[in-house]
Amino acid sequence: MKSPFNPSRTKKMRRALRNNMPPAEQALWKVLRGKKLKGYKFRRQFGVGEYSVDFFCPRVRLAIEVDGPSHFLESSKDTDDVRQLYIESTGVKILRFTNLDIRDNLDGVVQKILEHLE
């Protein structure tokens, strides 16, 4: 069985997302990059099947999603639910934060992530 992680067919999409990260993702990436959180490596825009998660820690199979305004539209709810079910079916745990969480309480967001790394 082929691995669902980082399929080559989504490489261009993932690269484009990495090159156009919104400010909240940029702020969180500054904290996650370079094994700054207890030596855990995070990757950004990591592919899981046809989807891409904002950040991924392979060691503990933890995905971190930063939800902007588009995730709160009624039309996005079903799509997000299907996406989350698929990603979790691969054994990946998902933590979700909003742009406002990161902007207003980055320390709290980091603390929550640390709880899932231990």
JSON list of C-alpha atoms in Angstrom, two decimals:
[
{"chain": "A", "resi": 1, "resn": "MET", "atom": "CA", "xyz": [0.00, 0.00, 0.00]},
{"chain": "A", "resi": 2, "resn": "LYS", "atom": "CA", "xyz": [1.31, 3.44, -0.92]},
{"chain": "A", "resi": 3, "resn": "SER", "atom": "CA", "xyz": [1.98, 5.90, 1.86]},
{"chain": "A", "resi": 4, "resn": "PRO", "atom": "CA", "xyz": [-0.55, 8.75, 2.09]},
{"chain": "A", "resi": 5, "resn": "PHE", "atom": "CA", "xyz": [2.15, 11.18, 3.22]},
{"chain": "A", "resi": 6, "resn": "ASN", "atom": "CA", "xyz": [3.59, 13.86, 0.93]},
{"chain": "A", "resi": 7, "resn": "PRO", "atom": "CA", "xyz": [2.36, 12.43, -2.37]},
{"chain": "A", "resi": 8, "resn": "SER", "atom": "CA", "xyz": [4.25, 13.84, -5.35]},
{"chain": "A", "resi": 9, "resn": "ARG", "atom": "CA", "xyz": [1.01, 14.94, -7.04]},
{"chain": "A", "resi": 10, "resn": "THR", "atom": "CA", "xyz": [0.47, 17.61, -4.34]},
{"chain": "A", "resi": 11, "resn": "LYS", "atom": "CA", "xyz": [4.04, 18.92, -4.26]},
{"chain": "A", "resi": 12, "resn": "LYS", "atom": "CA", "xyz": [3.34, 22.11, -6.26]},
{"chain": "A", "resi": 13, "resn": "MET", "atom": "CA", "xyz": [0.33, 22.95, -4.08]},
{"chain": "A", "resi": 14, "resn": "ARG", "atom": "CA", "xyz": [2.32, 22.43, -0.87]},
{"chain": "A", "resi": 15, "resn": "ARG", "atom": "CA", "xyz": [5.20, 24.56, -2.16]},
{"chain": "A", "resi": 16, "resn": "ALA", "atom": "CA", "xyz": [2.80, 27.38, -3.08]},
{"chain": "A", "resi": 17, "resn": "LEU", "atom": "CA", "xyz": [1.22, 27.25, 0.38]},
{"chain": "A", "resi": 18, "resn": "ARG", "atom": "CA", "xyz": [4.65, 27.37, 2.06]},
{"chain": "A", "resi": 19, "resn": "ASN", "atom": "CA", "xyz": [5.57, 30.43, 0.00]},
{"chain": "A", "resi": 20, "resn": "ASN", "atom": "CA", "xyz": [2.33, 32.27, 0.87]},
{"chain": "A", "resi": 21, "resn": "MET", "atom": "CA", "xyz": [1.82, 31.65, 4.57]},
{"chain": "A", "resi": 22, "resn": "PRO", "atom": "CA", "xyz": [-0.60, 34.03, 6.33]},
{"chain": "A", "resi": 23, "resn": "PRO", "atom": "CA", "xyz": [0.77, 36.09, 9.25]},
{"chain": "A", "resi": 24, "resn": "ALA", "atom": "CA", "xyz": [-0.61, 33.74, 11.95]},
{"chain": "A", "resi": 25, "resn": "GLU", "atom": "CA", "xyz": [1.11, 30.73, 10.36]},
{"chain": "A", "resi": 26, "resn": "GLN", "atom": "CA", "xyz": [4.33, 32.72, 10.03]},
{"chain": "A", "resi": 27, "resn": "ALA", "atom": "CA", "xyz": [4.23, 33.61, 13.73]},
{"chain": "A", "resi": 28, "resn": "LEU", "atom": "CA", "xyz": [3.66, 30.00, 14.78]},
{"chain": "A", "resi": 29, "resn": "TRP", "atom": "CA", "xyz": [6.34, 28.73, 12.38]},
{"chain": "A", "resi": 30, "resn": "LYS", "atom": "CA", "xyz": [8.91, 30.97, 14.10]},
{"chain": "A", "resi": 31, "resn": "VAL", "atom": "CA", "xyz": [8.23, 29.01, 17.28]},
{"chain": "A", "resi": 32, "resn": "LEU", "atom": "CA", "xyz": [8.11, 25.54, 15.70]},
{"chain": "A", "resi": 33, "resn": "ARG", "atom": "CA", "xyz": [10.99, 25.64, 13.22]},
{"chain": "A", "resi": 34, "resn": "GLY", "atom": "CA", "xyz": [14.46, 24.35, 13.94]},
{"chain": "A", "resi": 35, "resn": "LYS", "atom": "CA", "xyz": [13.41, 21.86, 16.64]},
{"chain": "A", "resi": 36, "resn": "LYS", "atom": "CA", "xyz": [12.80, 24.73, 19.09]},
{"chain": "A", "resi": 37, "resn": "LEU", "atom": "CA", "xyz": [10.06, 22.88, 20.99]},
{"chain": "A", "resi": 38, "resn": "LYS", "atom": "CA", "xyz": [11.86, 20.28, 23.10]},
{"chain": "A", "resi": 39, "resn": "GLY", "atom": "CA", "xyz": [13.79, 19.02, 20.08]},
{"chain": "A", "resi": 40, "resn": "TYR", "atom": "CA", "xyz": [10.69, 17.97, 18.11]},
{"chain": "A", "resi": 41, "resn": "LYS", "atom": "CA", "xyz": [10.92, 18.50, 14.36]},
{"chain": "A", "resi": 42, "resn": "PHE", "atom": "CA", "xyz": [7.98, 20.12, 12.62]},
{"chain": "A", "resi": 43, "resn": "ARG", "atom": "CA", "xyz": [7.36, 20.36, 8.91]},
{"chain": "A", "resi": 44, "resn": "ARG", "atom": "CA", "xyz": [5.13, 22.94, 7.27]},
{"chain": "A", "resi": 45, "resn": "GLN", "atom": "CA", "xyz": [2.52, 22.24, 4.62]},
{"chain": "A", "resi": 46, "resn": "PHE", "atom": "CA", "xyz": [2.86, 18.48, 4.98]},
{"chain": "A", "resi": 47, "resn": "GLY", "atom": "CA", "xyz": [0.80, 16.35, 2.62]},
{"chain": "A", "resi": 48, "resn": "VAL", "atom": "CA", "xyz": [-1.69, 13.76, 3.86]},
{"chain": "A", "resi": 49, "resn": "GLY", "atom": "CA", "xyz": [-3.41, 12.24, 0.85]},
{"chain": "A", "resi": 50, "resn": "GLU", "atom": "CA", "xyz": [-4.92, 15.02, -1.24]},
{"chain": "A", "resi": 51, "resn": "TYR", "atom": "CA", "xyz": [-4.79, 17.39, 1.73]},
{"chain": "A", "resi": 52, "resn": "SER", "atom": "CA", "xyz": [-2.10, 19.52, 3.31]},
{"chain": "A", "resi": 53, "resn": "VAL", "atom": "CA", "xyz": [-1.80, 20.23, 7.03]},
{"chain": "A", "resi": 54, "resn": "ASP", "atom": "CA", "xyz": [-0.23, 23.50, 8.12]},
{"chain": "A", "resi": 55, "resn": "PHE", "atom": "CA", "xyz": [2.34, 21.90, 10.45]},
{"chain": "A", "resi": 56, "resn": "PHE", "atom": "CA", "xyz": [3.23, 18.29, 11.19]},
{"chain": "A", "resi": 57, "resn": "CYS", "atom": "CA", "xyz": [5.41, 16.58, 13.77]},
{"chain": "A", "resi": 58, "resn": "PRO", "atom": "CA", "xyz": [6.24, 13.12, 12.39]},
{"chain": "A", "resi": 59, "resn": "ARG", "atom": "CA", "xyz": [7.63, 11.79, 15.68]},
{"chain": "A", "resi": 60, "resn": "VAL", "atom": "CA", "xyz": [4.24, 11.95, 17.41]},
{"chain": "A", "resi": 61, "resn": "ARG", "atom": "CA", "xyz": [2.03, 12.14, 14.29]},
{"chain": "A", "resi": 62, "resn": "LEU", "atom": "CA", "xyz": [0.62, 15.50, 15.34]},
{"chain": "A", "resi": 63, "resn": "ALA", "atom": "CA", "xyz": [-0.85, 17.97, 12.84]},
{"chain": "A", "resi": 64, "resn": "ILE", "atom": "CA", "xyz": [-1.45, 21.60, 13.71]},
{"chain": "A", "resi": 65, "resn": "GLU", "atom": "CA", "xyz": [-4.02, 23.53, 11.73]},
{"chain": "A", "resi": 66, "resn": "VAL", "atom": "CA", "xyz": [-4.36, 27.31, 11.80]},
{"chain": "A", "resi": 67, "resn": "ASP", "atom": "CA", "xyz": [-7.90, 28.26, 10.86]},
{"chain": "A", "resi": 68, "resn": "GLY", "atom": "CA", "xyz": [-8.52, 31.57, 9.17]},
{"chain": "A", "resi": 69, "resn": "PRO", "atom": "CA", "xyz": [-11.87, 33.18, 8.34]},
{"chain": "A", "resi": 70, "resn": "SER", "atom": "CA", "xyz": [-12.68, 30.80, 5.48]},
{"chain": "A", "resi": 71, "resn": "HIS", "atom": "CA", "xyz": [-12.96, 27.88, 7.91]},
{"chain": "A", "resi": 72, "resn": "PHE", "atom": "CA", "xyz": [-15.92, 29.52, 9.63]},
{"chain": "A", "resi": 73, "resn": "LEU", "atom": "CA", "xyz": [-18.12, 29.79, 6.55]},
{"chain": "A", "resi": 74, "resn": "GLU", "atom": "CA", "xyz": [-21.10, 27.44, 6.48]},
{"chain": "A", "resi": 75, "resn": "SER", "atom": "CA", "xyz": [-19.98, 26.14, 3.10]},
{"chain": "A", "resi": 76, "resn": "SER", "atom": "CA", "xyz": [-16.62, 25.04, 4.56]},
{"chain": "A", "resi": 77, "resn": "LYS", "atom": "CA", "xyz": [-18.01, 22.97, 7.44]},
{"chain": "A", "resi": 78, "resn": "ASP", "atom": "CA", "xyz": [-18.71, 19.76, 5.50]},
{"chain": "A", "resi": 79, "resn": "THR", "atom": "CA", "xyz": [-15.46, 19.96, 3.56]},
{"chain": "A", "resi": 80, "resn": "ASP", "atom": "CA", "xyz": [-13.45, 20.48, 6.75]},
{"chain": "A", "resi": 81, "resn": "ASP", "atom": "CA", "xyz": [-15.23, 17.56, 8.45]},
{"chain": "A", "resi": 82, "resn": "VAL", "atom": "CA", "xyz": [-14.46, 15.16, 5.57]},
{"chain": "A", "resi": 83, "resn": "ARG", "atom": "CA", "xyz": [-10.86, 16.38, 5.46]},
{"chain": "A", "resi": 84, "resn": "GLN", "atom": "CA", "xyz": [-10.40, 15.91, 9.21]},
{"chain": "A", "resi": 85, "resn": "LEU", "atom": "CA", "xyz": [-11.89, 12.40, 9.17]},
{"chain": "A", "resi": 86, "resn": "TYR", "atom": "CA", "xyz": [-9.54, 11.34, 6.39]},
{"chain": "A", "resi": 87, "resn": "ILE", "atom": "CA", "xyz": [-6.44, 12.79, 8.08]},
{"chain": "A", "resi": 88, "resn": "GLU", "atom": "CA", "xyz": [-7.33, 11.19, 11.41]},
{"chain": "A", "resi": 89, "resn": "SER", "atom": "CA", "xyz": [-7.91, 7.85, 9.64]},
{"chain": "A", "resi": 90, "resn": "THR", "atom": "CA", "xyz": [-4.17, 7.83, 8.84]},
{"chain": "A", "resi": 91, "resn": "GLY", "atom": "CA", "xyz": [-3.34, 7.92, 12.56]},
{"chain": "A", "resi": 92, "resn": "VAL", "atom": "CA", "xyz": [-2.64, 11.64, 12.72]},
{"chain": "A", "resi": 93, "resn": "LYS", "atom": "CA", "xyz": [-3.97, 13.71, 15.65]},
{"chain": "A", "resi": 94, "resn": "ILE", "atom": "CA", "xyz": [-5.07, 17.24, 14.76]},
{"chain": "A", "resi": 95, "resn": "LEU", "atom": "CA", "xyz": [-4.86, 20.34, 16.95]},
{"chain": "A", "resi": 96, "resn": "ARG", "atom": "CA", "xyz": [-6.76, 23.36, 15.65]},
{"chain": "A", "resi": 97, "resn": "PHE", "atom": "CA", "xyz": [-6.15, 27.00, 16.49]},
{"chain": "A", "resi": 98, "resn": "THR", "atom": "CA", "xyz": [-7.59, 30.17, 15.03]},
{"chain": "A", "resi": 99, "resn": "ASN", "atom": "CA", "xyz": [-5.63, 33.10, 13.70]},
{"chain": "A", "resi": 100, "resn": "LEU", "atom": "CA", "xyz": [-6.90, 35.04, 16.73]},
{"chain": "A", "resi": 101, "resn": "ASP", "atom": "CA", "xyz": [-5.64, 32.35, 19.14]},
{"chain": "A", "resi": 102, "resn": "ILE", "atom": "CA", "xyz": [-2.16, 32.78, 17.72]},
{"chain": "A", "resi": 103, "resn": "ARG", "atom": "CA", "xyz": [-2.29, 36.55, 17.54]},
{"chain": "A", "resi": 104, "resn": "ASP", "atom": "CA", "xyz": [-3.73, 37.08, 21.03]},
{"chain": "A", "resi": 105, "resn": "ASN", "atom": "CA", "xyz": [-2.36, 34.09, 22.97]},
{"chain": "A", "resi": 106, "resn": "LEU", "atom": "CA", "xyz": [0.69, 32.58, 21.27]},
{"chain": "A", "resi": 107, "resn": "ASP", "atom": "CA", "xyz": [2.10, 31.41, 24.62]},
{"chain": "A", "resi": 108, "resn": "GLY", "atom": "CA", "xyz": [-1.13, 29.53, 25.36]},
{"chain": "A", "resi": 109, "resn": "VAL", "atom": "CA", "xyz": [-1.06, 27.92, 21.91]},
{"chain": "A", "resi": 110, "resn": "VAL", "atom": "CA", "xyz": [2.53, 26.81, 22.44]},
{"chain": "A", "resi": 111, "resn": "GLN", "atom": "CA", "xyz": [1.64, 25.40, 25.87]},
{"chain": "A", "resi": 112, "resn": "LYS", "atom": "CA", "xyz": [-1.21, 23.36, 24.35]},
{"chain": "A", "resi": 113, "resn": "ILE", "atom": "CA", "xyz": [1.13, 21.99, 21.67]},
{"chain": "A", "resi": 114, "resn": "LEU", "atom": "CA", "xyz": [3.72, 21.07, 24.32]},
{"chain": "A", "resi": 115, "resn": "GLU", "atom": "CA", "xyz": [1.08, 19.08, 26.19]},
{"chain": "A", "resi": 116, "resn": "HIS", "atom": "CA", "xyz": [0.68, 16.87, 23.09]},
{"chain": "A", "resi": 117, "resn": "LEU", "atom": "CA", "xyz": [4.42, 16.36, 22.69]},
{"chain": "A", "resi": 118, "resn": "GLU", "atom": "CA", "xyz": [4.96, 14.77, 26.08]}
]
